[in-house]
mmCIF file of C-alpha atoms in Angstrom:
data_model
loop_
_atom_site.group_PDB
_atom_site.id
_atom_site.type_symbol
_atom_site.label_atom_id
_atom_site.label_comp_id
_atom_site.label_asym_id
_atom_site.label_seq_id
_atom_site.Cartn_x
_atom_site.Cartn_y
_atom_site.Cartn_z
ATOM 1 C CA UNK A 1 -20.602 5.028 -29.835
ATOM 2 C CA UNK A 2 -17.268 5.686 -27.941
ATOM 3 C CA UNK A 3 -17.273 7.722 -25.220
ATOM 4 C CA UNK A 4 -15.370 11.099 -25.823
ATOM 5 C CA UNK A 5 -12.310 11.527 -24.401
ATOM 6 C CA UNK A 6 -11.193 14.926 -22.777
ATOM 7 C CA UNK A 7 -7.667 16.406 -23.214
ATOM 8 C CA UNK A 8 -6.055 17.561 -20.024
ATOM 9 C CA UNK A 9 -2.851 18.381 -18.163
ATOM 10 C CA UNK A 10 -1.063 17.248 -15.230
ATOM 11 C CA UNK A 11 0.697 19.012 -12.895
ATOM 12 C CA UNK A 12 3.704 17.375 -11.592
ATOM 13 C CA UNK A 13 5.522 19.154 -8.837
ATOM 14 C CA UNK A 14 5.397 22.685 -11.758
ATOM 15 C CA UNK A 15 5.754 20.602 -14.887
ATOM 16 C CA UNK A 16 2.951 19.847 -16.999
ATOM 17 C CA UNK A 17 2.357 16.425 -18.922
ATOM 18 C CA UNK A 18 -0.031 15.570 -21.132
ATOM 19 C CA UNK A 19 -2.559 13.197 -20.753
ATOM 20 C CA UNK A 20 -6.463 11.967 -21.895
ATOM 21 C CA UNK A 21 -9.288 11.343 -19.060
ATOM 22 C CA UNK A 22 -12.187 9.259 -20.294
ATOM 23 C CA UNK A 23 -15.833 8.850 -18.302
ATOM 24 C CA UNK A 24 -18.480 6.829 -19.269
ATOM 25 C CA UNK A 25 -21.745 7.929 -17.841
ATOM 26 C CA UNK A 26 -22.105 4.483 -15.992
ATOM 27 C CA UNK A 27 -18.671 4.434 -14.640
ATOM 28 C CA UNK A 28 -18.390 2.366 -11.652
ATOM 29 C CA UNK A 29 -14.458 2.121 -11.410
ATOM 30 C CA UNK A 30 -11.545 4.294 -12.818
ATOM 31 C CA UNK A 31 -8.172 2.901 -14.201
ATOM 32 C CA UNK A 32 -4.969 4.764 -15.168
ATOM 33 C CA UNK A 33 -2.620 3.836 -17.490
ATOM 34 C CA UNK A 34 1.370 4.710 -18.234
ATOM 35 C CA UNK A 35 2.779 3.989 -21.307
ATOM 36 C CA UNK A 36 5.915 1.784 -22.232
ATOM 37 C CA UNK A 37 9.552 3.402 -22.535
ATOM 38 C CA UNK A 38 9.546 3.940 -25.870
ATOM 39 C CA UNK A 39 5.878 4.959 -26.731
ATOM 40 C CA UNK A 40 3.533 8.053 -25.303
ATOM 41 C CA UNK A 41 0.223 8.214 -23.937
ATOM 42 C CA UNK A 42 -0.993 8.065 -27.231
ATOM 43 C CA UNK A 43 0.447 5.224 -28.428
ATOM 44 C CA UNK A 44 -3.040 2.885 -30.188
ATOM 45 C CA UNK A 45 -2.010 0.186 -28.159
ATOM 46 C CA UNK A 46 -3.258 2.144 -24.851
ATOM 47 C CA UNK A 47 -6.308 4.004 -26.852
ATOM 48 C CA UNK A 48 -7.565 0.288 -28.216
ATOM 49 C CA UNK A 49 -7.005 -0.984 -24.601
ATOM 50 C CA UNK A 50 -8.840 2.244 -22.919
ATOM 51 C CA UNK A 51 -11.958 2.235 -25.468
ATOM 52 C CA UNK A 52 -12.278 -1.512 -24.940
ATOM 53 C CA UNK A 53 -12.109 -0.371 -21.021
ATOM 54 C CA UNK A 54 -14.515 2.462 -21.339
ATOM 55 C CA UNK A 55 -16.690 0.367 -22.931
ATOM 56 C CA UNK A 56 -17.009 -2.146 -19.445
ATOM 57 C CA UNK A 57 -17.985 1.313 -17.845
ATOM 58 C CA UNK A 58 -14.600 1.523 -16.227
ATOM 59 C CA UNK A 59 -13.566 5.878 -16.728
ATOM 60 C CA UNK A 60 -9.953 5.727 -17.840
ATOM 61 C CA UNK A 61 -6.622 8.058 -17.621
ATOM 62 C CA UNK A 62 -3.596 7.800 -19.884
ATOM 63 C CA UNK A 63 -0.711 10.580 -19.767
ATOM 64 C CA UNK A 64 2.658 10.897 -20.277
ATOM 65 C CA UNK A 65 5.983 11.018 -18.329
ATOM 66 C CA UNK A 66 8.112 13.632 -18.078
ATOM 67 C CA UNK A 67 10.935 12.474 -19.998
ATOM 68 C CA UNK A 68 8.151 11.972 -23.299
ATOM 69 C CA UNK A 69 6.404 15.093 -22.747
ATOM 70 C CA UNK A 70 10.054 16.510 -23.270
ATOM 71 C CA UNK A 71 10.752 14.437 -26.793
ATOM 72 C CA UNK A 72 13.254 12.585 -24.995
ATOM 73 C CA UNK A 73 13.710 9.022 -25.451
ATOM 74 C CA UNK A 74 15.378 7.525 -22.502
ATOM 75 C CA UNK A 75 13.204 6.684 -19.729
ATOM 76 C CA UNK A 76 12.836 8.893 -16.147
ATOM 77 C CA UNK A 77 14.618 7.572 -13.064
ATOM 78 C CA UNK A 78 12.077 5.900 -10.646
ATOM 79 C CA UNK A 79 11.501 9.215 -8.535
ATOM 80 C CA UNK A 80 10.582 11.141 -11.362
ATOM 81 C CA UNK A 81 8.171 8.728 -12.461
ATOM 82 C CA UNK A 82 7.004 8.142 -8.979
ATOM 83 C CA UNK A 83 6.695 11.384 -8.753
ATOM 84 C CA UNK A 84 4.594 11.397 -12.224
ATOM 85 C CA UNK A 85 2.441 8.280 -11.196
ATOM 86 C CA UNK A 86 1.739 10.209 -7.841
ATOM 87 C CA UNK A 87 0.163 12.945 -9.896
ATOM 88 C CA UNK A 88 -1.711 10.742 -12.678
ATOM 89 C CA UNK A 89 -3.537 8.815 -9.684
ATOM 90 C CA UNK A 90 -4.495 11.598 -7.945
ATOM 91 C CA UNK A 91 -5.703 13.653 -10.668
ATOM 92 C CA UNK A 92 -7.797 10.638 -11.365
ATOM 93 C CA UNK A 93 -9.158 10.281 -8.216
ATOM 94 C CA UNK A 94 -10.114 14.107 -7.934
ATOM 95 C CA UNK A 95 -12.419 13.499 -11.173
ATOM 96 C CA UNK A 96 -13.997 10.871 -9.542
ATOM 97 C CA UNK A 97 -14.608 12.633 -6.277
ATOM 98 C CA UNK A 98 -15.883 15.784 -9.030
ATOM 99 C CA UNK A 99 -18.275 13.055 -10.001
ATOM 100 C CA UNK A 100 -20.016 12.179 -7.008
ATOM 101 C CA UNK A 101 -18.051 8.654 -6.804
ATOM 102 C CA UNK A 102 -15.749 9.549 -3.854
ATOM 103 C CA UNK A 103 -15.588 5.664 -3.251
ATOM 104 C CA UNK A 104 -14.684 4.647 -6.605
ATOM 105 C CA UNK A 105 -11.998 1.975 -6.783
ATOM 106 C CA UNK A 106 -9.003 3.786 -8.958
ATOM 107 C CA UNK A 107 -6.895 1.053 -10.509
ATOM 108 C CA UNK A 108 -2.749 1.567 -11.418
ATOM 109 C CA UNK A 109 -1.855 -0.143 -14.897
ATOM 110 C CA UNK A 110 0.988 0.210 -17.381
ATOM 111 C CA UNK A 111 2.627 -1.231 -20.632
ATOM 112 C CA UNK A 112 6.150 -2.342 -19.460
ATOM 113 C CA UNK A 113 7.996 0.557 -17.675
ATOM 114 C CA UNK A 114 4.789 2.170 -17.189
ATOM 115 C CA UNK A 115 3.261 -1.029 -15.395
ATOM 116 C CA UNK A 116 6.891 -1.406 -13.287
ATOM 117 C CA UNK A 117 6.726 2.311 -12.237
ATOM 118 C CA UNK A 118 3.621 2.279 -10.835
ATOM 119 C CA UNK A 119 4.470 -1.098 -8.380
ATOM 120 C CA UNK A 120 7.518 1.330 -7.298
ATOM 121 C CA UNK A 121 5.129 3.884 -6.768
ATOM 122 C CA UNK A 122 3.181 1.738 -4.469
ATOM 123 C CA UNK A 123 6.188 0.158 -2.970
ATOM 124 C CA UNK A 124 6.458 3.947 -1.856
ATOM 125 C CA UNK A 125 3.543 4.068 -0.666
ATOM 126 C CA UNK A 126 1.061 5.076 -3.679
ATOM 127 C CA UNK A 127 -2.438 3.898 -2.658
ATOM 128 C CA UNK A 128 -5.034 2.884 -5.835
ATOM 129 C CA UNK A 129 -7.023 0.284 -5.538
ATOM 130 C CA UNK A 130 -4.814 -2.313 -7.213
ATOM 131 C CA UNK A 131 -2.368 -2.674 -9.752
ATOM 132 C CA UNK A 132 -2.794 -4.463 -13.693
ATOM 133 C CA UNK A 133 0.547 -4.796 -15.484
ATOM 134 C CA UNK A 134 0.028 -5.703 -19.250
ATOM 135 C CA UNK A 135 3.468 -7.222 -19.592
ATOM 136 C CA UNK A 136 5.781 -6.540 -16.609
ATOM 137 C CA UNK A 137 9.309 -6.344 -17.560
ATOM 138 C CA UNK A 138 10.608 -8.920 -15.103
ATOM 139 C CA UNK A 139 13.657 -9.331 -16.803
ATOM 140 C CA UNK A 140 15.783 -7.817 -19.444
ATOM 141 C CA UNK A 141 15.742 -10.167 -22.338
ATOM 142 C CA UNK A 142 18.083 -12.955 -22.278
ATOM 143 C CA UNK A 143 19.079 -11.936 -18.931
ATOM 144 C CA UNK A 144 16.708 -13.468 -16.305
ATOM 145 C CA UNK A 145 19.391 -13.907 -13.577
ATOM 146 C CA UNK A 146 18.462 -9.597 -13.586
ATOM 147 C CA UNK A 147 15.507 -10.045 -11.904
ATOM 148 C CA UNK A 148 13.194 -6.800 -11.231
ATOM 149 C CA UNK A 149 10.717 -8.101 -8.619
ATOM 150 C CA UNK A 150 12.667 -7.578 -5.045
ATOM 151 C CA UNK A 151 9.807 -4.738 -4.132
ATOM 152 C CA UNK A 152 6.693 -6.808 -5.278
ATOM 153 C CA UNK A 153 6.952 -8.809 -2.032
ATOM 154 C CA UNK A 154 5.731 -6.636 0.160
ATOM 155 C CA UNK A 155 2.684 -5.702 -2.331
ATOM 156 C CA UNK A 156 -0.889 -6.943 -0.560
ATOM 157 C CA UNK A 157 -3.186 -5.205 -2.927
ATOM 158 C CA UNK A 158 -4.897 -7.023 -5.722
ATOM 159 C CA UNK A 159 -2.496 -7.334 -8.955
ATOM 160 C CA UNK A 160 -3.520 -8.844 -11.931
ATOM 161 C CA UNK A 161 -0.317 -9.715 -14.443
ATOM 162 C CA UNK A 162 -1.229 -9.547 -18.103
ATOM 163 C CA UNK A 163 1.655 -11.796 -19.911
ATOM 164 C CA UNK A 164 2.256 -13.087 -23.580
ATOM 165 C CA UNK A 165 3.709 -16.515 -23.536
ATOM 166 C CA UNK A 166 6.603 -15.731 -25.514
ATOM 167 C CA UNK A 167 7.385 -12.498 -23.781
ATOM 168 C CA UNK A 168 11.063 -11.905 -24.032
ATOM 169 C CA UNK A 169 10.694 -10.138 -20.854
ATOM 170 C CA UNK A 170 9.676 -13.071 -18.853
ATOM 171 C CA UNK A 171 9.986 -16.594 -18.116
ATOM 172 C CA UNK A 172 6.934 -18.706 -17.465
ATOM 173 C CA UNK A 173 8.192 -20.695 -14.669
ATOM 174 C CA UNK A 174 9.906 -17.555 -13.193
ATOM 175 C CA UNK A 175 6.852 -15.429 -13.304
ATOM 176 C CA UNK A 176 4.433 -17.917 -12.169
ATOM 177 C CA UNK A 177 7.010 -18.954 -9.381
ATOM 178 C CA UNK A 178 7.492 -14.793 -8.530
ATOM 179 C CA UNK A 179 3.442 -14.607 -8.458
ATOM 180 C CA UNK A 180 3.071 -17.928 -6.003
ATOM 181 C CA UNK A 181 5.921 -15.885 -3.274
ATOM 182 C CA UNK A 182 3.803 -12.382 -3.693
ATOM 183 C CA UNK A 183 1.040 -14.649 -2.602
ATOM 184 C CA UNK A 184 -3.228 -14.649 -3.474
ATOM 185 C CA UNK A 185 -3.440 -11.358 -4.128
ATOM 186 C CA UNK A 186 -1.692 -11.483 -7.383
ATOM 187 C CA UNK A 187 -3.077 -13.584 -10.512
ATOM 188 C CA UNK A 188 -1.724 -14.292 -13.753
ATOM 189 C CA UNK A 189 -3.546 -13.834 -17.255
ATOM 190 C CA UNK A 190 -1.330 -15.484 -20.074
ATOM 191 C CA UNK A 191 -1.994 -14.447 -23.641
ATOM 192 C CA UNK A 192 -0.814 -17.967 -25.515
ATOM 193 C CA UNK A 193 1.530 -16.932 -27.993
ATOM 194 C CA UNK A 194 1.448 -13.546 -26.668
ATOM 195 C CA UNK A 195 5.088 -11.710 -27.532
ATOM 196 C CA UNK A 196 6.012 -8.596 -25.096
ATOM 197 C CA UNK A 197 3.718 -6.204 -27.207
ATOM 198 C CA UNK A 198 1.046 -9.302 -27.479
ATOM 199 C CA UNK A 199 1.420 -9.904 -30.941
ATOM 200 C CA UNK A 200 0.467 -13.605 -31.754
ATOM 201 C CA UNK A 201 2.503 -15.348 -34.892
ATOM 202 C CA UNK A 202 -0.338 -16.451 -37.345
ATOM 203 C CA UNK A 203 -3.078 -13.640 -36.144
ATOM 204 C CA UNK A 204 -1.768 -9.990 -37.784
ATOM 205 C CA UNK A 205 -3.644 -7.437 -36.057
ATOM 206 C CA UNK A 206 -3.414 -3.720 -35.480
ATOM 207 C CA UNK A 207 -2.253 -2.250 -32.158
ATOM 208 C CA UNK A 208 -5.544 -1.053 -31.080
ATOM 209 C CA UNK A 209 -7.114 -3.830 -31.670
ATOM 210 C CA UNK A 210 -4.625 -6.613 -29.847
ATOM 211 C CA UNK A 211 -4.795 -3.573 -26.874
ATOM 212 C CA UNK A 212 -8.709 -4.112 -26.931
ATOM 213 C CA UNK A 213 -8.265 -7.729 -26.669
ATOM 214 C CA UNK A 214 -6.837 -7.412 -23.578
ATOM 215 C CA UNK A 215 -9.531 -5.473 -21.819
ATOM 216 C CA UNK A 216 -12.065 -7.950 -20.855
ATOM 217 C CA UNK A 217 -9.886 -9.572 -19.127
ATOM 218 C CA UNK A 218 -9.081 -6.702 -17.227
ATOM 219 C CA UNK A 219 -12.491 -5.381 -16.524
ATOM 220 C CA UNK A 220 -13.701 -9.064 -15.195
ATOM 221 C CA UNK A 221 -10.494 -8.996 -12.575
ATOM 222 C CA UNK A 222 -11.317 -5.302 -11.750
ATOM 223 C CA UNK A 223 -14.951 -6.269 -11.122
ATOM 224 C CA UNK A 224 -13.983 -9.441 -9.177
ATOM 225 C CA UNK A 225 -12.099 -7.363 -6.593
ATOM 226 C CA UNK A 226 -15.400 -4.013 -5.839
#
């Protein structure tokens, strides 16, 4: 049986987002999740990906941006969703303190924008205890020579880069040669056939259930790393 998830609301500096915390009663770690520009925190790509998670005992957090909470559609500037990712992580690691894990390891993840805002946010000096980005936007596609990876550099906590094969977004040399420069604390999972949202040609399947497929992948990096 899947473990309930509670609705709740997140303060950023006076505006409220919404958002969904998740504990399983054998939770040893805690990872938060942002959405991609164009979806919410809602989206069944993140809720097939967070069951899957909950499911490894890992307590989860999705929520929304500003700018979706809103009904806008064009993404935040980075210091609003700094400013939102700021929020998210510590509300996160407040629940975990509530539940007598003061210690727990609280992970940063995101689809797309969500997974580039929160390496900005650490680039700025966000502390959880690593970073999982289920298809990084390195590039826009078709334009790799617009590269979006100047501030991973200086990144020395673990990050674990999720990454469909034929991700529009990327280039597999130029990810795998951006990975080798950030240096041994980052590690590449590639989904073979994987577009940016994962799908695989040949193998139809719903959003939840390609986000699930994702999470054991996820859980066994997390767990390498406590």
């Amino acid at each position: 049986m899947a473990t309930p998830s509670e609705s709740i609301t997140i303060d950023i500096d006076g505006t409220t987002v919404s958002g969904a915390y998740t504990r399983p009663v054998d939770a040893w770690s805690t990872i938060v999740v942002a959405h991609g520009a164009g979806s919410g925190f809602e989206h069944p790509f993140l809720v097939g990906f967070t069951d899957a998670v909950n499911a490894a005992g890992i307590a989860t957090l999705r929520f929304n941006f500003a700018y979706r909470e809103a009904g806008r559609s064009f993404p935040d500037r980075a210091p609003a969703a700094i400013a939102a990712w700021r929020a998210a992580l510590a509300f996160a690691q407040q629940r975990a303190a509530d539940a007598d894990a003061p210690d727990e390891p609280v992970w940063a993840s995101g689809k797309s924008f969500g997974g580039r805002m929160a390496s900005m946010a650490v680039a700025d000096g966000m502390e959880p205890a690593g970073l999982v980005y289920l298809g990084y936007p390195l590039h826009p596609p078709g334009r790799p020579e617009k590269v979006r990876d100047a501030h991973l550099y200086g990144l020395t906590l673990p990050m674990l880069f999720v990454e469909g094969t034929r991700d529009p977004f990327i280039g597999i040399d130029l990810l795998e040669s951006v990975v080798e420069r950030i240096g041994a604390n980052a590690s590449i999972e590639w989904v073979e056939g994987g577009t940016h949202d994962f799908a695989v040609a040949g193998n139809k399947r719903p959003a939840d259930v390609i986000g699930a497929s994702l999470a054991p992948a996820v859980a066994e990096y997390m767990r390498a790393q406590a």
